[in-house]
Amino acid sequence: MNYEQTIRLMLERGFILPSSEIYPDALAGFWDYGPLGVALKNRYIEVWRRYLVRRDGMIEIDGCQIMPRSVFVASGHLEGFEDPVVSCTKCNLTLRADRLIQEKTGKIVPERLPNEELDALIASNNIVCPSCGAKLGSVRRFNMMFKVSVGPSGDEAYLRPETCQSIFVDFPRLFKVMRCKLPVAFAQYGKSFRNEISPRQSLMRLREFYQAEIEVFFNPEKANEFEKFEEVKSEVLRLVMKGEEVEELTAAEAFEKGYIPNKLIAYYLAILQQFYRYVGLNIKRTRFRKLSEDEKAFYATSAFDFEVETSLGWVELVACNHRGDYDLSGHAKVSKKNMMVLDGDKDVLPNVFELSMGVDRSIYAIIEHSLTVEGERTVMRLKPYLAPIQVGIFPLVTKDGLPEVAKQIYSKLRLSFDAFYDESGSIGRRYRRMDEIGTPICITVDYQTLQDNTVTIRDRDTMAQERVKISELEQILHQRIYSYPLNS
Ligand SMILES: [Zn+2]
């Protein structure tokens, strides 16, 4: 299914909805999650906790979204978190300058080109306002942070543009009280805010969005003394070092060839890819793309984007940045606090490797990769442990006591599972409504139920049906729904 069809299904079935849509001044770039979206997102985060946070022994925090000015002086966002924009001299339409030039010329334009060079490109390609055709003004920089004022004195503060700043400022205290040793990873799932110039494509570019970020603190001299690397060294990574060509090689080979700078980074790229396999992305449609000097974020010393192929083209899901000691030295300088920690008998300023995950985009990509149309059946082949509705419960007909029995089963199962009771329409239609939102199991109460206390269980993927005892339902559902990988 393409982007439009996927989003239509998500809107019609209550995964997402435009925020404040009843008002004409509703803002672009803000979307709410409906009930199915919330459930899917929560389960996605559970898989993130399971295979990244808990598996690796990470420290999870939940930081504040509003942070004082000093944080962003130290982080460089006040100065560096800017996009080039250009406005029409007549109608005042304002656009991202690099994207506009890219669209008009078909050539890649790095956003970090100086304003003058962007001006020159606009002039030499005769680019005018796409809306009214008038002349464009000069390129200027627009800071993408949302400024807020705190308290009656109006203290200057900002909504965080990335969750990781909380991790950096909390690092010294938590390292001590949690008795950490290097290397150690901190994780956080939460909201970030960016005043995007042109938000678009719903979940793909939002102004208020969810990130799940992991910051690995390590001693740069010991990045290759990393035993956990052995666990993943044969994981085959799909790397794009230049251009478009994907090279498949194991984590060990990628490290030996110098494609990945150290074993620690190779390990985290490998477990990230495993995570995305577990949430159901087709890994053959993903890649780690090494970023060129022009493309990297202002704080990164080397960077890969983990990208997924969708009907919109290749989309970045996770920025994998080697941030060096940029953040801790920045905060040490501005706060005048010591950010060094003891490693063995030496004080070191840790380096940071980051996995910065866009949650909303990931959810979109999982849904798009899971949706298939098979004849008149649309099926969302979600992993059972991700399904928002885990079990549908139906009486075959609405008479002869069948609804009463089905409702009894429903009230018991809904304490343990996200269950849905449905008695309207033909049984075939009820199955299809569940297929469309990824419900892995449907239970049907029929006339035989009244005689022997059995029901049928119908499997979403094979459509096979089997009879089981009502008394065994709970156990069977547990086994099939929570069928996590690596479970013994
Ligand atoms: Zn114009």
XYZ file of C-alpha atoms and ligand atoms in Angstrom:
489
model
C 0.000 0.000 0.000
C 1.233 3.494 -0.702
C 1.480 6.412 1.688
C -2.019 7.812 1.017
C -3.722 4.427 1.442
C -1.770 3.689 4.604
C -2.604 7.045 6.200
C -6.264 6.714 5.196
C -6.458 3.385 6.992
C -4.700 4.855 10.045
C -7.188 7.748 10.139
C -10.269 5.610 9.555
C -9.339 3.063 12.201
C -8.264 5.509 14.897
C -4.495 5.154 14.910
C -3.887 8.897 14.453
C -5.849 12.126 14.001
C -4.978 15.751 13.250
C -4.647 17.680 16.496
C -7.358 20.308 17.260
C -8.974 19.557 13.912
C -12.335 21.151 14.807
C -10.703 24.623 14.725
C -9.687 26.590 11.657
C -6.450 27.675 13.308
C -5.307 24.078 13.883
C -1.571 23.976 13.281
C 0.331 21.931 10.740
C 2.779 19.393 12.109
C 0.769 18.331 15.165
C -0.951 14.934 15.302
C -2.672 13.072 18.108
C -2.545 9.326 18.619
C -5.909 7.596 18.856
C -6.479 4.394 20.844
C -4.949 1.968 18.348
C -1.966 4.259 17.835
C -1.358 4.550 21.572
C -1.494 0.776 22.003
C 0.876 0.160 19.088
C 3.292 2.831 20.291
C 3.298 1.450 23.838
C 4.048 -2.037 22.553
C 6.764 -0.707 20.271
C 8.373 0.958 23.298
C 8.094 -2.305 25.234
C 10.113 -4.013 22.483
C 12.614 -1.106 22.596
C 12.956 -1.585 26.358
C 13.263 -5.340 25.980
C 15.904 -5.546 23.218
C 17.839 -2.340 23.728
C 17.369 -0.951 27.242
C 17.088 -4.110 29.370
C 19.148 -6.386 27.154
C 22.073 -3.970 27.324
C 21.544 -2.920 30.945
C 20.900 0.726 30.065
C 19.871 3.417 32.559
C 16.464 4.848 31.622
C 15.377 8.355 32.580
C 12.382 10.601 31.841
C 13.507 14.220 31.701
C 11.618 17.517 31.571
C 10.589 18.957 28.232
C 11.214 22.572 29.206
C 14.841 23.396 29.918
C 16.641 26.661 30.691
C 18.576 28.747 28.185
C 22.000 27.693 29.479
C 21.402 24.107 28.376
C 21.086 25.246 24.777
C 23.986 27.666 24.973
C 26.105 24.691 26.017
C 24.567 22.288 23.504
C 25.084 24.714 20.642
C 21.415 24.732 19.671
C 20.989 28.471 20.199
C 23.633 29.071 17.565
C 23.678 25.985 15.419
C 20.154 24.583 15.238
C 19.092 26.662 12.301
C 17.702 26.005 8.865
C 18.243 28.217 5.837
C 14.986 29.902 4.813
C 13.971 32.245 2.057
C 10.819 34.404 1.805
C 8.967 35.751 -1.179
C 9.294 39.546 -1.460
C 5.641 39.816 -2.484
C 3.448 37.160 -0.841
C 5.799 36.401 2.071
C 5.665 32.619 1.544
C 8.623 31.178 3.490
C 10.383 27.985 2.478
C 13.475 25.940 3.285
C 16.038 27.348 0.858
C 18.037 24.125 0.409
C 14.920 22.036 -0.285
C 13.524 24.578 -2.728
C 16.755 24.586 -4.744
C 16.880 20.797 -4.572
C 13.329 20.511 -5.914
C 13.935 22.975 -8.748
C 17.353 21.657 -9.845
C 17.155 17.990 -8.884
C 20.605 18.299 -7.292
C 21.474 17.559 -3.664
C 21.967 20.797 -1.730
C 23.573 20.482 1.729
C 21.664 22.583 4.305
C 24.972 23.767 5.739
C 25.988 25.697 2.617
C 26.571 29.357 3.577
C 23.688 31.764 2.925
C 25.602 33.530 0.129
C 26.122 30.287 -1.785
C 22.430 29.468 -1.468
C 21.597 32.997 -2.722
C 23.906 32.414 -5.675
C 22.218 29.092 -6.511
C 18.779 30.735 -6.379
C 19.980 33.504 -8.727
C 21.851 31.276 -11.185
C 18.923 28.874 -11.503
C 16.375 31.716 -11.819
C 14.313 30.349 -8.952
C 11.282 32.496 -8.054
C 8.404 32.151 -5.589
C 6.641 28.873 -6.433
C 3.327 30.369 -5.343
C 3.165 33.822 -7.001
C 6.241 33.939 -9.232
C 7.730 37.051 -7.577
C 11.379 37.539 -6.642
C 12.732 35.822 -3.519
C 14.547 37.727 -0.742
C 17.945 36.790 0.704
C 18.505 33.504 2.477
C 18.539 33.805 6.280
C 18.761 31.389 9.203
C 15.751 30.354 11.263
C 16.226 28.752 14.706
C 13.973 25.739 15.065
C 13.615 25.762 18.850
C 10.329 26.774 20.500
C 10.990 29.526 23.005
C 8.830 29.649 26.135
C 8.808 32.018 29.066
C 8.634 30.576 32.556
C 6.903 32.152 35.551
C 5.699 35.764 35.955
C 9.239 37.048 35.418
C 9.250 35.386 32.027
C 12.532 33.510 32.379
C 13.837 32.417 28.997
C 13.556 28.703 28.365
C 13.025 26.312 25.477
C 11.145 23.149 24.678
C 13.891 20.594 24.166
C 14.652 19.976 20.481
C 16.092 16.550 21.314
C 15.558 14.374 24.380
C 19.252 13.676 24.872
C 20.070 17.007 26.525
C 18.349 15.739 29.696
C 20.673 12.755 29.644
C 23.778 14.937 29.362
C 22.807 17.292 32.175
C 21.716 14.401 34.425
C 24.829 12.369 33.673
C 27.163 13.396 36.552
C 24.658 12.716 39.333
C 23.246 9.527 37.845
C 26.674 8.111 37.055
C 27.458 8.438 40.754
C 24.199 7.349 42.400
C 23.634 4.445 40.014
C 27.274 3.406 40.589
C 27.959 3.245 36.857
C 31.141 2.137 35.157
C 32.188 3.044 31.630
C 30.987 2.135 29.124
C 27.396 2.829 30.121
C 24.318 3.639 28.074
C 21.494 5.976 29.100
C 18.117 5.788 27.413
C 15.080 7.987 27.232
C 11.735 7.905 25.461
C 9.760 11.121 25.317
C 8.711 14.185 23.419
C 10.848 16.680 21.531
C 9.857 19.837 19.717
C 11.132 21.421 16.521
C 9.611 24.423 14.837
C 9.874 22.892 11.365
C 9.463 25.326 8.512
C 7.409 22.987 6.414
C 6.014 20.051 8.387
C 4.520 17.474 6.067
C 3.426 13.929 5.519
C 1.803 13.542 8.950
C 4.034 11.358 11.095
C 7.095 11.845 8.922
C 7.869 15.451 9.816
C 6.187 16.712 12.979
C 6.728 19.768 15.141
C 5.972 17.810 18.320
C 7.206 14.253 18.172
C 8.462 11.237 20.101
C 12.069 10.228 20.260
C 13.648 7.197 21.866
C 17.260 8.097 22.366
C 20.222 6.122 23.622
C 23.481 7.793 24.599
C 26.431 5.486 25.167
C 29.207 7.009 27.295
C 32.608 5.429 26.793
C 36.320 5.907 27.211
C 37.538 6.620 23.668
C 40.797 4.781 24.379
C 38.894 1.611 25.185
C 36.245 1.586 22.410
C 37.741 -1.625 21.021
C 37.942 -3.408 24.369
C 34.319 -4.322 24.154
C 33.412 -7.908 24.929
C 29.732 -7.649 24.035
C 30.819 -7.208 20.415
C 31.310 -11.011 20.296
C 27.517 -11.497 20.680
C 26.744 -9.714 17.420
C 29.879 -10.002 15.295
C 28.190 -12.232 12.710
C 25.107 -10.005 12.338
C 25.024 -9.007 8.657
C 24.774 -5.232 8.290
C 23.635 -3.448 5.151
C 25.971 -0.489 4.736
C 26.059 2.312 2.202
C 29.436 3.987 2.403
C 29.061 6.131 -0.724
C 26.404 6.734 -3.362
C 23.565 4.224 -3.306
C 25.263 0.838 -3.369
C 24.496 -1.442 -0.404
C 27.306 -3.667 0.826
C 26.300 -6.560 3.032
C 28.940 -7.542 5.521
C 29.095 -8.842 9.056
C 29.681 -6.477 11.950
C 33.158 -8.039 12.302
C 34.011 -7.467 8.628
C 32.670 -3.909 8.722
C 34.915 -3.167 11.689
C 37.990 -4.843 10.146
C 37.543 -2.952 6.883
C 37.404 0.325 8.806
C 33.836 1.056 7.717
C 32.790 1.375 11.346
C 35.294 3.203 13.577
C 35.250 0.868 16.593
C 33.761 -2.302 18.091
C 31.493 -0.421 20.458
C 29.767 1.395 17.603
C 29.575 -1.804 15.545
C 27.839 -3.531 18.473
C 25.211 -0.818 18.882
C 24.478 -0.662 15.143
C 24.009 -4.436 15.167
C 21.589 -4.516 18.116
C 19.675 -1.611 16.592
C 19.207 -3.594 13.381
C 18.110 -6.640 15.389
C 15.566 -4.478 17.190
C 14.068 -3.356 13.876
C 13.890 -6.956 12.702
C 11.993 -7.851 15.892
C 9.437 -5.077 15.341
C 8.781 -6.421 11.879
C 10.579 -4.214 9.388
C 11.788 -6.003 6.304
C 15.545 -5.635 6.914
C 16.242 -6.057 3.179
C 14.512 -2.691 2.818
C 16.726 -0.941 5.359
C 20.286 0.339 5.295
C 22.900 2.174 7.326
C 24.002 5.117 5.218
C 27.238 6.853 6.104
C 26.714 10.598 6.045
C 29.041 12.900 4.161
C 30.736 15.848 5.869
C 28.032 18.197 4.554
C 25.133 16.147 5.851
C 26.260 15.486 9.415
C 24.667 17.277 12.368
C 26.789 20.091 13.770
C 27.890 18.050 16.796
C 28.756 14.768 15.056
C 32.244 13.511 14.299
C 30.968 10.544 12.304
C 27.463 9.484 11.557
C 25.278 6.829 9.993
C 21.583 7.150 9.301
C 19.520 4.006 9.678
C 17.044 4.325 6.822
C 14.010 2.403 5.662
C 12.510 2.165 2.224
C 8.850 3.205 2.128
C 6.475 4.305 -0.607
C 7.824 7.829 0.039
C 11.360 6.702 -0.719
C 14.174 6.213 1.790
C 13.316 7.672 5.185
C 15.672 8.255 8.114
C 14.534 6.416 11.250
C 17.577 6.622 13.497
C 20.504 9.037 13.514
C 23.557 7.147 14.758
C 26.018 9.847 15.755
C 29.471 9.682 17.234
C 29.248 12.937 19.223
C 32.775 12.746 20.640
C 33.022 14.762 23.875
C 31.101 17.640 22.288
C 28.207 17.557 24.765
C 29.950 16.887 28.039
C 32.718 19.416 27.373
C 30.106 21.986 26.301
C 28.103 21.506 29.498
C 31.290 21.451 31.617
C 32.328 24.781 30.146
C 28.996 26.566 30.550
C 27.950 25.047 33.906
C 31.499 25.058 35.353
C 30.734 21.606 36.754
C 33.074 18.669 36.478
C 31.823 16.156 33.921
C 34.830 13.842 34.196
C 34.354 10.381 35.665
C 36.718 7.803 37.005
C 37.576 4.913 34.682
C 39.937 2.508 36.411
C 42.390 4.883 38.095
C 42.072 7.665 35.521
C 39.739 10.644 35.227
C 38.257 10.723 31.725
C 35.769 12.865 29.870
C 33.621 10.212 28.180
C 32.836 10.235 24.490
C 29.261 9.663 23.398
C 27.783 7.453 20.721
C 24.108 8.079 20.138
C 21.170 6.195 18.623
C 18.501 8.847 18.135
C 15.293 7.164 17.057
C 12.239 8.787 15.520
C 9.366 6.838 17.075
C 6.481 8.240 14.989
C 8.222 7.510 11.697
C 9.151 4.054 12.880
C 5.504 3.342 13.685
C 4.502 4.526 10.218
C 7.165 2.360 8.542
C 6.146 -0.734 10.522
C 2.522 -0.267 9.499
C 3.392 0.281 5.848
C 5.701 -2.759 5.759
C 3.046 -4.874 7.500
C 0.094 -4.046 5.270
C -0.770 -6.393 2.428
C -3.793 -6.600 0.202
C -4.822 -10.188 -0.551
C -7.891 -10.338 -2.760
C -10.655 -8.607 -0.813
C -8.703 -8.957 2.433
C -6.409 -6.221 3.761
C -4.094 -7.655 6.387
C -1.759 -5.831 8.740
C 0.781 -8.533 9.471
C 2.074 -7.021 12.698
C 4.126 -9.135 15.055
C 1.526 -10.465 17.547
C 3.291 -8.681 20.434
C 2.814 -5.337 18.635
C -0.867 -5.706 17.742
C -3.015 -2.945 19.282
C -6.026 -5.234 19.601
C -4.725 -8.641 20.601
C -7.900 -10.684 20.398
C -11.336 -10.288 18.832
C -14.281 -12.134 20.428
C -17.452 -12.824 18.459
C -20.680 -14.751 18.832
C -21.441 -16.534 15.550
C -25.035 -15.210 15.672
C -26.837 -12.787 17.985
C -29.340 -15.249 19.403
C -29.798 -18.498 21.348
C -27.509 -17.366 24.169
C -24.322 -17.122 22.088
C -23.724 -13.378 22.796
C -24.006 -14.028 26.549
C -21.270 -16.662 26.463
C -19.055 -14.526 24.203
C -19.461 -11.539 26.547
C -18.469 -13.688 29.522
C -15.268 -14.720 27.738
C -14.662 -11.099 26.771
C -15.008 -9.741 30.308
C -12.507 -12.280 31.579
C -9.919 -11.928 28.794
C -9.941 -8.136 28.715
C -8.301 -8.043 32.119
C -5.182 -9.603 30.594
C -5.367 -8.572 26.950
C -6.531 -5.738 24.721
C -9.687 -7.508 23.591
C -12.499 -6.366 21.321
C -16.077 -7.657 21.323
C -18.031 -7.449 18.074
C -21.428 -8.867 17.121
C -22.345 -6.663 14.153
C -22.255 -7.820 10.548
C -21.384 -11.187 9.069
C -18.637 -13.206 10.710
C -16.498 -12.778 7.571
C -16.723 -9.004 7.808
C -15.858 -9.077 11.486
C -12.735 -11.140 10.758
C -11.702 -8.693 8.037
C -12.102 -5.658 10.294
C -9.687 -7.338 12.699
C -7.248 -8.369 9.919
C -7.007 -4.765 8.800
C -5.721 -3.562 12.179
C -3.436 -6.537 12.765
C -5.385 -8.491 15.408
C -3.577 -11.850 15.445
C -6.334 -14.012 16.987
C -10.126 -14.105 16.808
C -12.324 -16.269 19.013
C -15.779 -17.337 17.846
C -18.524 -18.718 20.049
C -20.856 -21.054 18.125
C -23.549 -23.674 18.854
C -21.007 -26.326 19.741
C -19.744 -24.010 22.513
C -23.048 -24.488 24.325
C -22.539 -28.253 24.320
C -18.844 -28.742 25.133
C -17.377 -25.392 26.273
C -15.077 -25.101 23.286
C -14.626 -22.175 20.886
C -12.817 -21.704 17.597
C -9.601 -19.729 17.382
C -8.838 -18.225 14.025
C -5.306 -17.236 13.039
C -4.935 -13.919 11.154
C -2.088 -15.013 8.883
C -3.145 -18.530 7.878
C -6.900 -18.095 8.464
C -6.744 -21.610 9.942
C -9.296 -22.376 12.654
C -9.012 -24.798 15.529
C -11.212 -25.768 18.456
C -9.952 -25.201 21.948
C -11.419 -25.350 25.444
C -12.540 -22.059 26.978
C -10.570 -22.943 30.092
C -7.338 -23.029 28.061
C -7.853 -19.740 26.214
C -5.853 -17.534 28.518
C -2.780 -19.729 28.392
C -2.948 -20.158 24.599
C -3.285 -16.414 24.067
C -0.320 -15.727 26.322
C 1.848 -18.127 24.347
C 0.878 -16.823 20.928
C 0.718 -13.099 21.624
C 3.818 -12.686 23.734
C 5.921 -14.754 21.338
C 8.971 -12.512 21.699
C 12.209 -13.423 19.903
C 15.050 -14.916 21.992
C 12.515 -16.279 24.517
C 13.485 -19.732 25.619
Zn 5.168 34.753 -3.601
